[in-house]
Coordinates of C-alpha atoms and ligand atoms in Angstrom, one line a residue:
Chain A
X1 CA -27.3 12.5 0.8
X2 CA -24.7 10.1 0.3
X3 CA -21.5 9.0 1.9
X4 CA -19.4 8.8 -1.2
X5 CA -20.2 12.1 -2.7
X6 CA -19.5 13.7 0.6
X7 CA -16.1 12.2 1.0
X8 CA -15.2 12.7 -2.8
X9 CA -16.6 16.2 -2.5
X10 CA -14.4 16.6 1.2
X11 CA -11.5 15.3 -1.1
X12 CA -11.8 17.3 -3.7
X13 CA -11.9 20.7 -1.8
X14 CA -9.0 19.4 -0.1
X15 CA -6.9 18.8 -2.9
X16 CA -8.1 22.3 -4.6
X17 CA -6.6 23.9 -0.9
X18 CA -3.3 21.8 -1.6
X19 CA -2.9 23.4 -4.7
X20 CA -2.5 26.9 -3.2
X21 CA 0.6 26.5 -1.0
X22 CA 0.7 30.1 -0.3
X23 CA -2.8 29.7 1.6
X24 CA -2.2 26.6 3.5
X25 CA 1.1 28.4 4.8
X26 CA -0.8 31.3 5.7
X27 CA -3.6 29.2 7.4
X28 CA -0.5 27.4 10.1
X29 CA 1.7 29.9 10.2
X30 CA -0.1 33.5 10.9
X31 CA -1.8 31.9 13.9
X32 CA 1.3 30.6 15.2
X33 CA 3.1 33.9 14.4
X34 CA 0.1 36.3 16.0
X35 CA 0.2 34.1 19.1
X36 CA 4.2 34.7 19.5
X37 CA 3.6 38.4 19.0
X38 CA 1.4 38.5 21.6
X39 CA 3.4 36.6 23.9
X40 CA 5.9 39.3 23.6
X41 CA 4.1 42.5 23.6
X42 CA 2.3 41.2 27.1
X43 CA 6.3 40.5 27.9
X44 CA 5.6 41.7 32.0
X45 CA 1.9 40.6 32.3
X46 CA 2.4 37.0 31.6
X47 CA -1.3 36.8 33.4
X48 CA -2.9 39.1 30.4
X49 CA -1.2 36.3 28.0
X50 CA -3.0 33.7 29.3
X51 CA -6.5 35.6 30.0
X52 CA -6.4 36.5 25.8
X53 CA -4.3 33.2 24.0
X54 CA -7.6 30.6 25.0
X55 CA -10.1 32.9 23.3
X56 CA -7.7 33.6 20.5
X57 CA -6.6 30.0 19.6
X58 CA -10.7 30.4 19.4
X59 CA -10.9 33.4 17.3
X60 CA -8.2 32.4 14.5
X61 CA -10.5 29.3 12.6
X62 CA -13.5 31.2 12.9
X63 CA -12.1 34.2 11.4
X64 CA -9.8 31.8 8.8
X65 CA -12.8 29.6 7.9
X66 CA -15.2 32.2 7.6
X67 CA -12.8 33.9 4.8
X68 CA -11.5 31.0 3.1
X69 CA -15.4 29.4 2.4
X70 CA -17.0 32.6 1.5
X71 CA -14.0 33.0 -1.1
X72 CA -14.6 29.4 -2.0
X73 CA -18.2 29.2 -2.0
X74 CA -18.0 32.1 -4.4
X75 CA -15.7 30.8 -6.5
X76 CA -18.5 28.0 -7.1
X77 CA -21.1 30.1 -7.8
X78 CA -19.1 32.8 -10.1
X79 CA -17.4 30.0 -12.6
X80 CA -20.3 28.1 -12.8
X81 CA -19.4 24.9 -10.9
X82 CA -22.1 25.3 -8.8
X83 CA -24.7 25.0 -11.2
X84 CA -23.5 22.3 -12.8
X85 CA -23.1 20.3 -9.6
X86 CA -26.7 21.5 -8.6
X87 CA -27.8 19.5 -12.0
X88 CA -26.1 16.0 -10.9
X89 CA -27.6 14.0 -8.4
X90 CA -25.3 15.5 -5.5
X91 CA -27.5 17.0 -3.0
X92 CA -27.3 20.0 -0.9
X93 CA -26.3 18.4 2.0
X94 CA -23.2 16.7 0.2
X95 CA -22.0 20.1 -0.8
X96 CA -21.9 21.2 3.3
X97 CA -21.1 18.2 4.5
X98 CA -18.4 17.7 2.0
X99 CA -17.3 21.2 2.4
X100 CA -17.9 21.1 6.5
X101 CA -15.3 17.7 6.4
X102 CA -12.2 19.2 4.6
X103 CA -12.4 22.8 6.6
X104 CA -13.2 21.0 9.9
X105 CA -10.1 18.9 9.2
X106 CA -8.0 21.8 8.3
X107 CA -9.3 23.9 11.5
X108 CA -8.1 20.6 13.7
X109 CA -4.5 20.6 12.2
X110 CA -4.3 24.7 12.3
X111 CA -5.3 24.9 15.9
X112 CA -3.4 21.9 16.7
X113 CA -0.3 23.5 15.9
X114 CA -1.5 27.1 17.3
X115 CA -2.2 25.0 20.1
X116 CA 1.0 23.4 20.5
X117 CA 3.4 26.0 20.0
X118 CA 1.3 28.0 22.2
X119 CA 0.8 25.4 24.9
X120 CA 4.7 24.6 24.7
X121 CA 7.4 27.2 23.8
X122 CA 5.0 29.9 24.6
X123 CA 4.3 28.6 28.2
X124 CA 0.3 29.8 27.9
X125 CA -0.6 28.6 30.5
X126 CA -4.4 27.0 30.5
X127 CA -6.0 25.2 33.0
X128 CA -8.3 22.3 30.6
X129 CA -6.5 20.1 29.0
X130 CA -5.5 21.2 24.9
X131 CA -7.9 18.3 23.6
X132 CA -11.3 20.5 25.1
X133 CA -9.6 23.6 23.5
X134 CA -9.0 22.0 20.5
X135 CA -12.6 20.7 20.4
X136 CA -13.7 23.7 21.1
X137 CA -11.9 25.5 18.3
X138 CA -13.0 23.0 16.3
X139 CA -16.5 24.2 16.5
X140 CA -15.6 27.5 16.6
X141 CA -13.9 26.7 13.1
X142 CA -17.5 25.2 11.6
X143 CA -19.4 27.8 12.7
X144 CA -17.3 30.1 10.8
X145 CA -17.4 28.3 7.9
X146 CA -21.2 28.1 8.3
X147 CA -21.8 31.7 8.1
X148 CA -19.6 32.5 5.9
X149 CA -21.2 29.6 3.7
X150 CA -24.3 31.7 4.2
X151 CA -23.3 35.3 3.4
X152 CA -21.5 34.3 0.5
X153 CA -24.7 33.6 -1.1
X154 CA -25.9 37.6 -0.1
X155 CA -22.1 38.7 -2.1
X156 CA -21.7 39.3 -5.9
X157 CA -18.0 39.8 -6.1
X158 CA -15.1 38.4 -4.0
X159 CA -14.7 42.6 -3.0
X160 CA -18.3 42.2 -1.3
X161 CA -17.7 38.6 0.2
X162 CA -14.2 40.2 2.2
X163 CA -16.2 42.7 3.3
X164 CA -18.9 40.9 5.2
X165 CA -16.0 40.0 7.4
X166 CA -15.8 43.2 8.7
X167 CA -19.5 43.8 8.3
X168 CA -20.6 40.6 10.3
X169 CA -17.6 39.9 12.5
X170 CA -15.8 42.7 14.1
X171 CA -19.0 43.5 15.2
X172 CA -19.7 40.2 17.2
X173 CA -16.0 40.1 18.2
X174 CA -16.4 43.6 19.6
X175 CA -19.4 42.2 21.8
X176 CA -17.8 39.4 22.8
X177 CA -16.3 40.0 26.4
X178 CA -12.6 39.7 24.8
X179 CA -12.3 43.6 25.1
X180 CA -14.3 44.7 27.7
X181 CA -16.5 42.7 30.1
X182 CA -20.1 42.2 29.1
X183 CA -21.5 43.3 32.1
X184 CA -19.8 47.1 31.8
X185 CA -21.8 47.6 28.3
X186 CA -24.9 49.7 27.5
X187 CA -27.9 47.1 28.3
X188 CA -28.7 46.9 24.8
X189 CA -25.2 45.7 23.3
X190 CA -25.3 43.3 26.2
X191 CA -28.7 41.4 25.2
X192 CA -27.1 41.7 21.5
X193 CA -24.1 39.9 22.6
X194 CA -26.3 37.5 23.8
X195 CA -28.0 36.4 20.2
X196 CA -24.5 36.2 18.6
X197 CA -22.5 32.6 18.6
X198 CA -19.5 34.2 18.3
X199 CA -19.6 35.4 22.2
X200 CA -20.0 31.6 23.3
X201 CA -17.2 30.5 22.1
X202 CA -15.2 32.7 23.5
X203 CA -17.1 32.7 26.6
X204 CA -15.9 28.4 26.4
X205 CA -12.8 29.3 25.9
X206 CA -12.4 31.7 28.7
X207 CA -14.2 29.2 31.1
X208 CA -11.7 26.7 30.1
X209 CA -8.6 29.1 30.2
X210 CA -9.6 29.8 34.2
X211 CA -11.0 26.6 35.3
X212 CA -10.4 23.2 33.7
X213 CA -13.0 21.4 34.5
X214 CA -16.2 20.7 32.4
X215 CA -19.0 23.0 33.8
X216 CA -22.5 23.1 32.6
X217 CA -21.9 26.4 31.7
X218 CA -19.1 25.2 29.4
X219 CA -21.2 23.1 28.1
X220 CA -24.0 25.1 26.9
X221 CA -20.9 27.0 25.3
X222 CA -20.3 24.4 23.5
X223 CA -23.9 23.0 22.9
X224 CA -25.1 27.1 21.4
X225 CA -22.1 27.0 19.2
X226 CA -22.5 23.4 18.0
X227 CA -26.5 24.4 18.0
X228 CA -25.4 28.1 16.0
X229 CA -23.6 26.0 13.3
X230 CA -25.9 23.7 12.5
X231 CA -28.6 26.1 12.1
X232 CA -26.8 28.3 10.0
X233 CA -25.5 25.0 7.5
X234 CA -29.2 24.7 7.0
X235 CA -30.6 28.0 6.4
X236 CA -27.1 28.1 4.3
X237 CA -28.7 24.9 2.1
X238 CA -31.7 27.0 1.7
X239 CA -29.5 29.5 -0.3
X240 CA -28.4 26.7 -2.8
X241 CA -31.4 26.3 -5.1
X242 CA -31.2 24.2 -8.2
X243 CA -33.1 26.8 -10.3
X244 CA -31.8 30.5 -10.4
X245 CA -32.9 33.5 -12.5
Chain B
X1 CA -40.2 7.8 -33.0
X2 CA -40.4 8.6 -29.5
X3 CA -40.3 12.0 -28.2
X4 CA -37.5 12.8 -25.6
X5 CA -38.2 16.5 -24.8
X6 CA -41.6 18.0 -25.0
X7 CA -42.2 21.1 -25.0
X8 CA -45.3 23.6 -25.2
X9 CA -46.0 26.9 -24.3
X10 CA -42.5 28.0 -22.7
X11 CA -42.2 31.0 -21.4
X12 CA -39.1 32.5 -19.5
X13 CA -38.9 35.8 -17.5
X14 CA -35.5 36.9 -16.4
X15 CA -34.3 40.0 -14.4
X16 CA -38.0 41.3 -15.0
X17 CA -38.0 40.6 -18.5
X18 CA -39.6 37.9 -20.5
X19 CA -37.5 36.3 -22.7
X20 CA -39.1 33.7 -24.4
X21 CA -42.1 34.4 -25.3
X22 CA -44.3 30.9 -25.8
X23 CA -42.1 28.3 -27.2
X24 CA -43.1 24.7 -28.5
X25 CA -40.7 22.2 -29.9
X26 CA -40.3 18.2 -29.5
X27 CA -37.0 16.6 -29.4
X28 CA -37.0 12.9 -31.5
X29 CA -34.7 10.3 -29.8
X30 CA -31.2 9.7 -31.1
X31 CA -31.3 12.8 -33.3
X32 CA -29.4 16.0 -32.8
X33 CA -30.9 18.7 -32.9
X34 CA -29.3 22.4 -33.2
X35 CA -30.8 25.4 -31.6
X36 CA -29.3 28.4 -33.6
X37 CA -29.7 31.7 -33.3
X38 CA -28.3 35.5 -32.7
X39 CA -26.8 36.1 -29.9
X40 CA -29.1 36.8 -26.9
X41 CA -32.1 35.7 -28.5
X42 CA -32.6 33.1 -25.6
X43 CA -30.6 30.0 -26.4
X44 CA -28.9 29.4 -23.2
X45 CA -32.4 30.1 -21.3
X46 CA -34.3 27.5 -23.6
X47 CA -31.7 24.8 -22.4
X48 CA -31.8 25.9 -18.8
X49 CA -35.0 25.7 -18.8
X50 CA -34.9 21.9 -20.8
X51 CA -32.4 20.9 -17.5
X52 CA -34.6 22.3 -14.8
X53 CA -31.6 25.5 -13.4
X54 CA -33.9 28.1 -14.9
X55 CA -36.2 29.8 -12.3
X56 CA -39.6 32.4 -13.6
X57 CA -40.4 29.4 -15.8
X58 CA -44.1 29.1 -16.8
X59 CA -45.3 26.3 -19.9
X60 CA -44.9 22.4 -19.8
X61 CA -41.0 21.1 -20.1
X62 CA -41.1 17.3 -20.5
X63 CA -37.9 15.9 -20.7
X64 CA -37.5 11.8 -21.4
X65 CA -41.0 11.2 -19.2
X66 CA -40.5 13.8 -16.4
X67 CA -41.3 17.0 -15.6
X68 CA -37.8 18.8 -16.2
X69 CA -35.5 19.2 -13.4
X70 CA -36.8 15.7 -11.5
X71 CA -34.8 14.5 -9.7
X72 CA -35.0 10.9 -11.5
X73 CA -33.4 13.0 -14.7
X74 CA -30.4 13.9 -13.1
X75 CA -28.3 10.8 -13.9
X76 CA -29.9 10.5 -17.2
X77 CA -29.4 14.2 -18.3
X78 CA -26.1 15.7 -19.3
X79 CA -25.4 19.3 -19.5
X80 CA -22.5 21.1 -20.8
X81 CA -22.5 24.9 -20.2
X82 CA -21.6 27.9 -22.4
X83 CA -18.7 28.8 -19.7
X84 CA -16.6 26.0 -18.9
X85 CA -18.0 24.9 -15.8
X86 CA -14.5 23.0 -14.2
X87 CA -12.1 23.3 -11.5
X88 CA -9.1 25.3 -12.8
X89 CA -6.7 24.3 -9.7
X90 CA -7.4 20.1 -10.3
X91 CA -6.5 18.4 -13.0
X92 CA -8.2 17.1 -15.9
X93 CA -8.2 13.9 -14.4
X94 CA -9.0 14.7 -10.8
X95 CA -11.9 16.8 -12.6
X96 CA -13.5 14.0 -14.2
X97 CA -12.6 11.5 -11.0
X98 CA -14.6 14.1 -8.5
X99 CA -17.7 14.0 -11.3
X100 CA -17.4 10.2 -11.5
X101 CA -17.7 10.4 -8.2
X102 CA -20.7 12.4 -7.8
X103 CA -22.6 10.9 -10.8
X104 CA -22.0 6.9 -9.4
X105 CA -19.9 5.7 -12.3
X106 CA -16.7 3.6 -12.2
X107 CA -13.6 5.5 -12.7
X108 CA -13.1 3.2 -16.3
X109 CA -15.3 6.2 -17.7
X110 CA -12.7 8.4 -16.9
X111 CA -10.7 7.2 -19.4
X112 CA -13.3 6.3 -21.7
X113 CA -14.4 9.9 -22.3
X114 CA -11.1 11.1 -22.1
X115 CA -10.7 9.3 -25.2
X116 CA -13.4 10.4 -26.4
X117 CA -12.5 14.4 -26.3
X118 CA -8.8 14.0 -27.4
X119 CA -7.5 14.7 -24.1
X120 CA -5.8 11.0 -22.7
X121 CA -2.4 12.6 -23.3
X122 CA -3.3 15.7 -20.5
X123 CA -5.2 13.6 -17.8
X124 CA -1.9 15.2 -15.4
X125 CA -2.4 18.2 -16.4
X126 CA -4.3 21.3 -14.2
X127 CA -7.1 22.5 -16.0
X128 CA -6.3 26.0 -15.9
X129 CA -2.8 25.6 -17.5
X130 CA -5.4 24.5 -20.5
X131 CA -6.1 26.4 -23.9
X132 CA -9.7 27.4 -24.4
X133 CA -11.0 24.5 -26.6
X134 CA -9.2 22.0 -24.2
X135 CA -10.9 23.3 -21.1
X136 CA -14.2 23.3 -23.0
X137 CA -13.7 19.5 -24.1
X138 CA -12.8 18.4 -20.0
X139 CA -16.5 20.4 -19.9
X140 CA -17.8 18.2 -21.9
X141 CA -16.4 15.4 -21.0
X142 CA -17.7 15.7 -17.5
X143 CA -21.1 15.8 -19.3
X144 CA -20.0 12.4 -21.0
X145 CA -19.2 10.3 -17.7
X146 CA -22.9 8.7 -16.8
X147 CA -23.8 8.2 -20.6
X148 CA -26.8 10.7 -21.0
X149 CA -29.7 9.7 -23.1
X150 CA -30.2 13.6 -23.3
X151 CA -27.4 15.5 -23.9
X152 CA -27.5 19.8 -23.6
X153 CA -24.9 21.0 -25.6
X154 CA -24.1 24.9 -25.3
X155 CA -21.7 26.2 -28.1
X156 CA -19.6 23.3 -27.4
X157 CA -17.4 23.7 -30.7
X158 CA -16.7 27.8 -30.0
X159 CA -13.2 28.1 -30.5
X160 CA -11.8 24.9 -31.7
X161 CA -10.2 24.5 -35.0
X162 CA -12.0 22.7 -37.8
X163 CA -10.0 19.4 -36.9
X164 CA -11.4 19.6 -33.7
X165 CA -14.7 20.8 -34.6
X166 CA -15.1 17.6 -37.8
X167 CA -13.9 15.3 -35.0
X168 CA -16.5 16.3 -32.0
X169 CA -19.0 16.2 -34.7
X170 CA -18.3 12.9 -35.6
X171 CA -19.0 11.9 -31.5
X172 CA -21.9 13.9 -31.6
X173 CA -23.1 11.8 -34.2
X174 CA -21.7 8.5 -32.9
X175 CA -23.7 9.1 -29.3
X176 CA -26.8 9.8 -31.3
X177 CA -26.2 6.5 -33.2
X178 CA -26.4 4.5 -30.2
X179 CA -29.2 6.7 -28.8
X180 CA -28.9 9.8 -27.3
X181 CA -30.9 13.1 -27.7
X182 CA -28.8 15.9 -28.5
X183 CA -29.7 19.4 -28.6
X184 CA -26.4 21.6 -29.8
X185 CA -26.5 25.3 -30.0
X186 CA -24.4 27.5 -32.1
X187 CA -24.2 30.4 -33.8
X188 CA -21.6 29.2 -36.3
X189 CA -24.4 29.1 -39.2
X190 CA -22.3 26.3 -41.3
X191 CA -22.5 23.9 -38.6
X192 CA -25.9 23.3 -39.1
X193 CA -25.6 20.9 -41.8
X194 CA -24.3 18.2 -39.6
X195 CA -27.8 18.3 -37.6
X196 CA -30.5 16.1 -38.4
X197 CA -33.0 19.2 -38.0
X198 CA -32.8 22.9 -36.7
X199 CA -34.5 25.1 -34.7
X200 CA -34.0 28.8 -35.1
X201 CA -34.6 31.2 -33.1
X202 CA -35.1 35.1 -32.8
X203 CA -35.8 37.4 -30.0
X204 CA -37.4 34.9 -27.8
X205 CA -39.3 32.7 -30.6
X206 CA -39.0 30.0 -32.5
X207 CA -38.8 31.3 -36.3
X208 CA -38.2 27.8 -37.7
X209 CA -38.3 24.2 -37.1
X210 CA -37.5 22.1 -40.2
X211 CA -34.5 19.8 -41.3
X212 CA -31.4 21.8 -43.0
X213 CA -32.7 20.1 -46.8
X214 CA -36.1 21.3 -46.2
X215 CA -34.9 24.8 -44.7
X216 CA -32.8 25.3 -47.9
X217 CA -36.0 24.0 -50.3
X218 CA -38.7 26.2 -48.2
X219 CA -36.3 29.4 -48.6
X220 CA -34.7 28.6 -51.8
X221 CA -31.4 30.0 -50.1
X222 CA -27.6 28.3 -50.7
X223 CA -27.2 28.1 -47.1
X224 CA -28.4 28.2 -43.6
X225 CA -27.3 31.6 -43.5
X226 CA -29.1 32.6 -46.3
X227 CA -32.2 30.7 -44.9
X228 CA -32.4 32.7 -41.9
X229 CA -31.9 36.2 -42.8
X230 CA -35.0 34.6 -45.4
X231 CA -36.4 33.6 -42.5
X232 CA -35.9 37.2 -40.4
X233 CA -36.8 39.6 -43.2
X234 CA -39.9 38.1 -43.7
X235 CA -40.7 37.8 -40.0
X236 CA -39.7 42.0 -39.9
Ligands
LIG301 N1 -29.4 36.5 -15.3 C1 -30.1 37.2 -16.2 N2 -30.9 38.2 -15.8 C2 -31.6 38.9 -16.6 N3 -31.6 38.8 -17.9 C3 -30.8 37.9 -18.4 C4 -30.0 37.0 -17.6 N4 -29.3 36.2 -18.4 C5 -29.6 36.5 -19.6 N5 -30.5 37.5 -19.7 C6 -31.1 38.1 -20.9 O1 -31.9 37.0 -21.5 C7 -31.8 37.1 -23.0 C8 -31.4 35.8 -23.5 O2 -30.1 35.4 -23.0 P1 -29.4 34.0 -23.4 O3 -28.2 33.9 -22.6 O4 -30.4 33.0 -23.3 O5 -29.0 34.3 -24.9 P2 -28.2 33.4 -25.9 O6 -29.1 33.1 -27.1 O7 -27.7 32.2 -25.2 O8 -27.0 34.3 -26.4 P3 -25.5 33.9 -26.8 O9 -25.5 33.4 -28.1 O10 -24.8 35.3 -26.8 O11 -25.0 33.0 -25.7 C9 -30.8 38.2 -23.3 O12 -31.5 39.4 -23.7 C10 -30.1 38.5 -22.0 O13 -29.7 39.8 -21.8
LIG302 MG1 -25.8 31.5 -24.7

């Protein structure tokens, strides 16, 4: 690995996102947009707003950065890029690391404004302070890049690599205690809610929501989605071999 | 001469299927050497396999020392694929600056092989605002940056006009004069006579492996053409 070809590959995925205005509006405007919808529709029960608004300043770069890297990563393989890069001296880990820079840098600008308009017009009302949620969407952003860095090397077609978000995610945002409580589910769906990373973060961000202070349980939140990321940006290395059929 | 590509005994199998079927061939250095051939007789998954992407690969593959794919060969190898493999949403020269980048070489190359492809007028441009032949040249020239001493050429002429395609010859030629291996596929037969010596190719095999005078006096043909549908019948 090396320093310069990770920023110059951090760069140049940055400038490539630049180019598509329509996507960077999207990425700091829906967020900010869903959040105010919310605020309205729980109108009465400001107390619902602020149980839901942590996990979901949570929930919007891991569902945004899982999208927007499997599309990318895709891209990389389908026009050829890939393979071409894979036959320079970059290395795998340039390639994450590179990628891992420019989307964790977006997710930190897209829940910082979430954050703040939430925080501030909104009047969500959350009892850590918005640096720890921010850090904590943060991660939450890079473990969605990392899987979707993964399943993107399982999809063919930019079809099949949308689809794994509803194959892959709604299932672990179902489980995740944002609907119902964890305890009230069949034993079984609890213990799977258990293996998936998605459930600690929101899990953080609830903990944070109610109670500002920094609890060990917060902190193996944060450690088992930190822990989840990294693990899946390796096995995800493992999927970019030099040689293919 | 020295030998910059050895290789004996290739064989390739692909989706289940072998494809090449036991290939030898040596490259000299500083010649250029073009693979021709129909199309989907293997080409592309000879030159694969010279710059180590091609998995099911049994047989030796020696390029300039190593065995191919090394790590050590991937500064000194330069590939250009049959697709143009470029960013359409940068620009030609934020292209070339993000492989200048990734190969170690100051950004004066940039300009250099800009030059070099006819393309220092469009360095603003975004790739994908290009015609064809200009996205195949900022392809090539991407191959161009770290000065190869091997250089992978696949098709790189398809669809350029014959201005074009007499004035990348002419690089071609002045890269091999100060050095450089270069193996250049095509299946534009007439292009063959600006190779020092050919290797065709059919279903899998090599057919032939002479210079273009010697193909023309072993077949007694007018032109390459002629040679290898020679070549083919007699191999039918
Ligand atoms: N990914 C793949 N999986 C299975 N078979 C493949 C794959 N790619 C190519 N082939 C097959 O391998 C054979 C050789 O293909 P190759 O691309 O090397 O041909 P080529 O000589 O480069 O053709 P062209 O001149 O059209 O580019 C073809 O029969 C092709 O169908
Ligand atoms: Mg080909």
């Amino acid at each position: 690995m090396s320093a310069r070809v990770t920023l110059a590959t951090a760069r140049r995925v940055l400038t490539q996102l630049r180019r598509d205005r329509r996507t960077v509006a999207l990425l700091l405007v829906v967020p900010v947009l869903l959040l105010s919808l919310l605020r309205y529709v729980y109108d009465a029960r400001p107390d619902v707003f602020d149980h839901v608004g942590g996990p979901l300043l949570a929930l919007f770069p891991f569902i945004t950065m899982f999208l927007v890297t499997s599309v990318a990563m895709l891209r990389e393989r389908t026009t050829g890029t890939l393979e071409r890069l894979l036959t320079t001296p970059l290395g795998r880990g340039d390639l994450l690391f590179g990628y891992a820079l420019a989307f964790g840098l977006v997710a930190l600008v897209q829940t910082s404004v979430a954050s703040a308009v939430a925080l501030g017009p909104l009047g969500l009302d959350l009892a850590a302070t918005p640096a720890l949620v921010v850090l904590l969407a943060v991660l939450d952003a890079l473990l969605g890049m990392a899987l979707g860095l993964n399943l993107s090397a399982f999809a063919r077609t930019e079809f099949q690599a949308v689809q794994f978000l509803p194959a892959f995610v709604l299932p672990q945002l179902l489980l995740c205690g944002l609907f119902a409580p964890r305890d009230a589910m069949a034993p079984l769906l609890r213990r799977l809610s258990e293996v998936f990373p998605l459930t600690y973060a929101v899990d953080g961000m609830q903990r944070l929501s109610a109670d500002g202070s920094v609890t060990g349980l917060v902190a193996r939140d944060l450690a088992v989605v930190a822990g989840a990321s990294v693990l899946a940006l390796a096995l995800g290395s493992l999927t970019l071999q030099r040689r293919s059929a | 001469m020295m030998n910059s590509v050895e290789v004996t005994g290739l064989v390739v199998v692909r989706g289940g299927h072998e494809v090449l079927h036991g290939v030898d061939f040596t490259l000299s250095s500083g010649q250029i050497t073009g693979l021709l051939g129909p199309s989907g007789c293997g080409k592309t998954t000879l030159m694969r396999a010279l710059v180590g992407v091609q998995g099911g690969v049994r047989g030796r593959v020696t390029v300039l020392g190593d065995a191919a794919g090394s790590a050590s060969l991937r500064r000194r190898v330069g590939y250009v694929t049959q697709a143009p493999a470029v960013y359409g949403d940068l620009s030609i020269a934020e292209n070339l600056g993000y492989f200048a980048s990734v190969m170690g070489v100051t950004r004066d190359r940039v300009g250099a092989v800009l030059e070099q492809v006819a393309l220092a007028d469009l360095g603003g441009q975004l790739v994908r605002t290009l015609s064809g032949g200009q996205v195949a040249r900022v392809s090539l020239a991407t191959a161009l940056l770290a000065t190869p001493e091997l250089l992978v050429l696949d098709e790189p002429t398809v669809g350029l006009d014959p201005v074009l395609r007499r004035d990348l010859w002419a690089l071609f030629r002045s890269l091999a004069d100060a050095g450089c291996t270069l193996l250049v596929s095509s299946h534009v037969m007439d292009e063959a006579v600006r190779c020092d010596r050919l290797l065709l190719m059919r279903e899998g095999r090599l057919v032939a492996d002479d210079s273009p005078s010697g193909l023309l006096r072993r077949t007694g043909a007018r032109d390459v053409e002629g040679a290898f549908l020679a070549i083919a019948e007699a191999a039918a």
